[in-house]
């Protein structure tokens, strides 16, 4: 298993975590669009995990 195969899910996960942290900061400081950033960040994290699981399933099926 090569880490290059997980480039897109890892990138999505990193961007999602960054947006979630920024959104949480905006919510604490009562700055506009904090909820939107939290929602988008969490959605990106979910997509990254979902894509990673699909990639793992495809890799395990190829080895069988």
Short mmCIF file of N, CA and C in Angstrom, two decimals:
data_model
loop_
_atom_site.label_atom_id
_atom_site.label_comp_id
_atom_site.label_asym_id
_atom_site.label_seq_id
_atom_site.Cartn_x
_atom_site.Cartn_y
_atom_site.Cartn_z
N UNK A 1 0.85 -1.17 0.00
CA UNK A 1 0.00 0.00 0.00
C UNK A 1 0.90 1.24 0.00
N UNK A 2 0.60 2.13 -0.91
CA UNK A 2 1.41 3.31 -1.10
C UNK A 2 0.64 4.55 -0.63
N UNK A 3 1.33 5.46 0.01
CA UNK A 3 0.68 6.67 0.53
C UNK A 3 0.20 7.57 -0.60
N UNK A 4 0.81 7.47 -1.78
CA UNK A 4 0.39 8.30 -2.91
C UNK A 4 -1.03 7.98 -3.35
N UNK A 5 -1.50 6.78 -3.05
CA UNK A 5 -2.86 6.39 -3.42
C UNK A 5 -3.90 7.15 -2.60
N UNK A 6 -3.50 7.67 -1.46
CA UNK A 6 -4.42 8.38 -0.57
C UNK A 6 -4.20 9.89 -0.60
N UNK A 7 -3.68 10.40 -1.70
CA UNK A 7 -3.37 11.83 -1.80
C UNK A 7 -4.62 12.69 -1.70
N UNK A 8 -5.66 12.36 -2.45
CA UNK A 8 -6.88 13.17 -2.46
C UNK A 8 -7.61 13.11 -1.10
N UNK A 9 -7.83 11.90 -0.53
CA UNK A 9 -8.48 11.88 0.79
C UNK A 9 -7.69 12.62 1.87
N UNK A 10 -6.37 12.51 1.85
CA UNK A 10 -5.57 13.22 2.85
C UNK A 10 -5.66 14.73 2.67
N UNK A 11 -5.64 15.18 1.42
CA UNK A 11 -5.75 16.62 1.16
C UNK A 11 -7.10 17.14 1.61
N UNK A 12 -8.17 16.39 1.30
CA UNK A 12 -9.50 16.80 1.75
C UNK A 12 -9.60 16.83 3.27
N UNK A 13 -8.99 15.85 3.91
CA UNK A 13 -9.03 15.80 5.37
C UNK A 13 -8.30 16.99 5.98
N UNK A 14 -7.15 17.34 5.45
CA UNK A 14 -6.38 18.48 5.96
C UNK A 14 -7.16 19.78 5.78
N UNK A 15 -7.73 19.97 4.59
CA UNK A 15 -8.51 21.19 4.33
C UNK A 15 -9.73 21.23 5.25
N UNK A 16 -10.39 20.09 5.44
CA UNK A 16 -11.56 20.04 6.32
C UNK A 16 -11.21 20.37 7.76
N UNK A 17 -10.09 19.86 8.24
CA UNK A 17 -9.67 20.15 9.62
C UNK A 17 -9.35 21.63 9.78
N UNK A 18 -8.67 22.19 8.79
CA UNK A 18 -8.34 23.62 8.86
C UNK A 18 -9.60 24.47 8.87
N UNK A 19 -10.56 24.15 7.99
CA UNK A 19 -11.81 24.92 7.96
C UNK A 19 -12.61 24.75 9.24
N UNK A 20 -12.58 23.56 9.81
CA UNK A 20 -13.29 23.34 11.07
C UNK A 20 -12.67 24.15 12.21
N UNK A 21 -11.36 24.20 12.25
CA UNK A 21 -10.69 24.99 13.30
C UNK A 21 -10.98 26.48 13.12
N UNK A 22 -10.90 26.95 11.89
CA UNK A 22 -11.19 28.37 11.64
C UNK A 22 -12.65 28.67 11.95
N UNK A 23 -13.56 27.77 11.57
CA UNK A 23 -14.98 27.97 11.87
C UNK A 23 -15.26 28.00 13.36
N UNK A 24 -14.58 27.12 14.12
CA UNK A 24 -14.76 27.12 15.58
C UNK A 24 -14.24 28.43 16.17
N UNK A 25 -13.13 28.90 15.65
CA UNK A 25 -12.58 30.18 16.13
C UNK A 25 -13.57 31.32 15.84
N UNK A 26 -14.13 31.31 14.63
CA UNK A 26 -15.10 32.35 14.28
C UNK A 26 -16.34 32.28 15.17
N UNK A 27 -16.78 31.07 15.50
CA UNK A 27 -17.95 30.94 16.37
C UNK A 27 -17.65 31.47 17.77
N UNK A 28 -16.48 31.17 18.29
CA UNK A 28 -16.11 31.66 19.63
C UNK A 28 -16.02 33.18 19.65
N UNK A 29 -15.49 33.74 18.59
CA UNK A 29 -15.32 35.20 18.51
C UNK A 29 -16.57 35.91 18.00
N UNK A 30 -17.63 35.16 17.69
CA UNK A 30 -18.89 35.69 17.18
C UNK A 30 -18.71 36.45 15.87
N UNK A 31 -17.84 35.92 15.02
CA UNK A 31 -17.63 36.49 13.69
C UNK A 31 -18.59 35.78 12.73
N UNK A 32 -19.05 36.52 11.71
CA UNK A 32 -20.00 35.95 10.76
C UNK A 32 -19.43 34.73 10.05
N UNK A 33 -20.31 33.86 9.60
CA UNK A 33 -20.02 32.68 8.78
C UNK A 33 -19.24 31.59 9.52
N UNK A 34 -19.22 31.64 10.82
CA UNK A 34 -18.56 30.58 11.58
C UNK A 34 -19.28 29.25 11.42
N UNK A 35 -20.60 29.29 11.44
CA UNK A 35 -21.38 28.05 11.28
C UNK A 35 -21.19 27.46 9.91
N UNK A 36 -21.12 28.31 8.90
CA UNK A 36 -20.92 27.82 7.53
C UNK A 36 -19.57 27.15 7.39
N UNK A 37 -18.54 27.74 7.94
CA UNK A 37 -17.20 27.14 7.87
C UNK A 37 -17.15 25.81 8.63
N UNK A 38 -17.81 25.75 9.78
CA UNK A 38 -17.87 24.50 10.53
C UNK A 38 -18.56 23.41 9.72
N UNK A 39 -19.66 23.77 9.08
CA UNK A 39 -20.42 22.80 8.29
C UNK A 39 -19.61 22.31 7.10
N UNK A 40 -18.99 23.22 6.38
CA UNK A 40 -18.20 22.83 5.21
C UNK A 40 -17.00 21.99 5.63
N UNK A 41 -16.33 22.38 6.70
CA UNK A 41 -15.18 21.62 7.18
C UNK A 41 -15.55 20.22 7.60
N UNK A 42 -16.65 20.09 8.31
CA UNK A 42 -17.09 18.76 8.75
C UNK A 42 -17.51 17.91 7.55
N UNK A 43 -18.17 18.52 6.58
CA UNK A 43 -18.56 17.79 5.38
C UNK A 43 -17.33 17.30 4.60
N UNK A 44 -16.31 18.13 4.49
CA UNK A 44 -15.09 17.72 3.80
C UNK A 44 -14.38 16.59 4.54
N UNK A 45 -14.39 16.65 5.86
CA UNK A 45 -13.79 15.56 6.64
C UNK A 45 -14.55 14.25 6.41
N UNK A 46 -15.87 14.32 6.38
CA UNK A 46 -16.67 13.14 6.11
C UNK A 46 -16.37 12.57 4.73
N UNK A 47 -16.29 13.45 3.72
CA UNK A 47 -15.98 13.00 2.36
C UNK A 47 -14.61 12.35 2.29
N UNK A 48 -13.63 12.92 2.98
CA UNK A 48 -12.28 12.37 2.98
C UNK A 48 -12.25 10.98 3.60
N UNK A 49 -12.95 10.81 4.72
CA UNK A 49 -12.99 9.50 5.37
C UNK A 49 -13.70 8.50 4.48
N UNK A 50 -14.80 8.91 3.87
CA UNK A 50 -15.55 8.04 2.97
C UNK A 50 -14.70 7.61 1.77
N UNK A 51 -13.99 8.55 1.15
CA UNK A 51 -13.12 8.22 0.02
C UNK A 51 -11.97 7.31 0.44
N UNK A 52 -11.43 7.55 1.62
CA UNK A 52 -10.36 6.70 2.13
C UNK A 52 -10.82 5.27 2.35
N UNK A 53 -12.02 5.11 2.89
CA UNK A 53 -12.56 3.76 3.11
C UNK A 53 -12.80 3.06 1.78
N UNK A 54 -13.35 3.79 0.81
CA UNK A 54 -13.57 3.19 -0.51
C UNK A 54 -12.25 2.77 -1.13
N UNK A 55 -11.23 3.60 -1.01
CA UNK A 55 -9.90 3.28 -1.55
C UNK A 55 -9.34 2.03 -0.88
N UNK A 56 -9.49 1.92 0.44
CA UNK A 56 -9.01 0.74 1.16
C UNK A 56 -9.74 -0.52 0.72
N UNK A 57 -11.03 -0.42 0.49
CA UNK A 57 -11.80 -1.58 0.03
C UNK A 57 -11.34 -2.00 -1.35
N UNK A 58 -11.11 -1.04 -2.25
CA UNK A 58 -10.63 -1.37 -3.59
C UNK A 58 -9.26 -2.05 -3.55
N UNK A 59 -8.38 -1.55 -2.70
CA UNK A 59 -7.05 -2.14 -2.58
C UNK A 59 -7.13 -3.55 -2.04
N UNK A 60 -7.98 -3.77 -1.04
CA UNK A 60 -8.07 -5.12 -0.46
C UNK A 60 -8.69 -6.09 -1.43
N UNK A 61 -9.60 -5.66 -2.29
CA UNK A 61 -10.20 -6.54 -3.29
C UNK A 61 -9.20 -6.89 -4.39
N UNK A 62 -8.31 -5.98 -4.71
CA UNK A 62 -7.30 -6.26 -5.74
C UNK A 62 -6.29 -7.30 -5.26
N UNK A 63 -6.01 -7.33 -3.98
CA UNK A 63 -5.03 -8.28 -3.44
C UNK A 63 -5.60 -9.70 -3.35
N UNK A 64 -6.93 -9.80 -3.25
CA UNK A 64 -7.56 -11.12 -3.09
C UNK A 64 -7.59 -11.90 -4.38
#
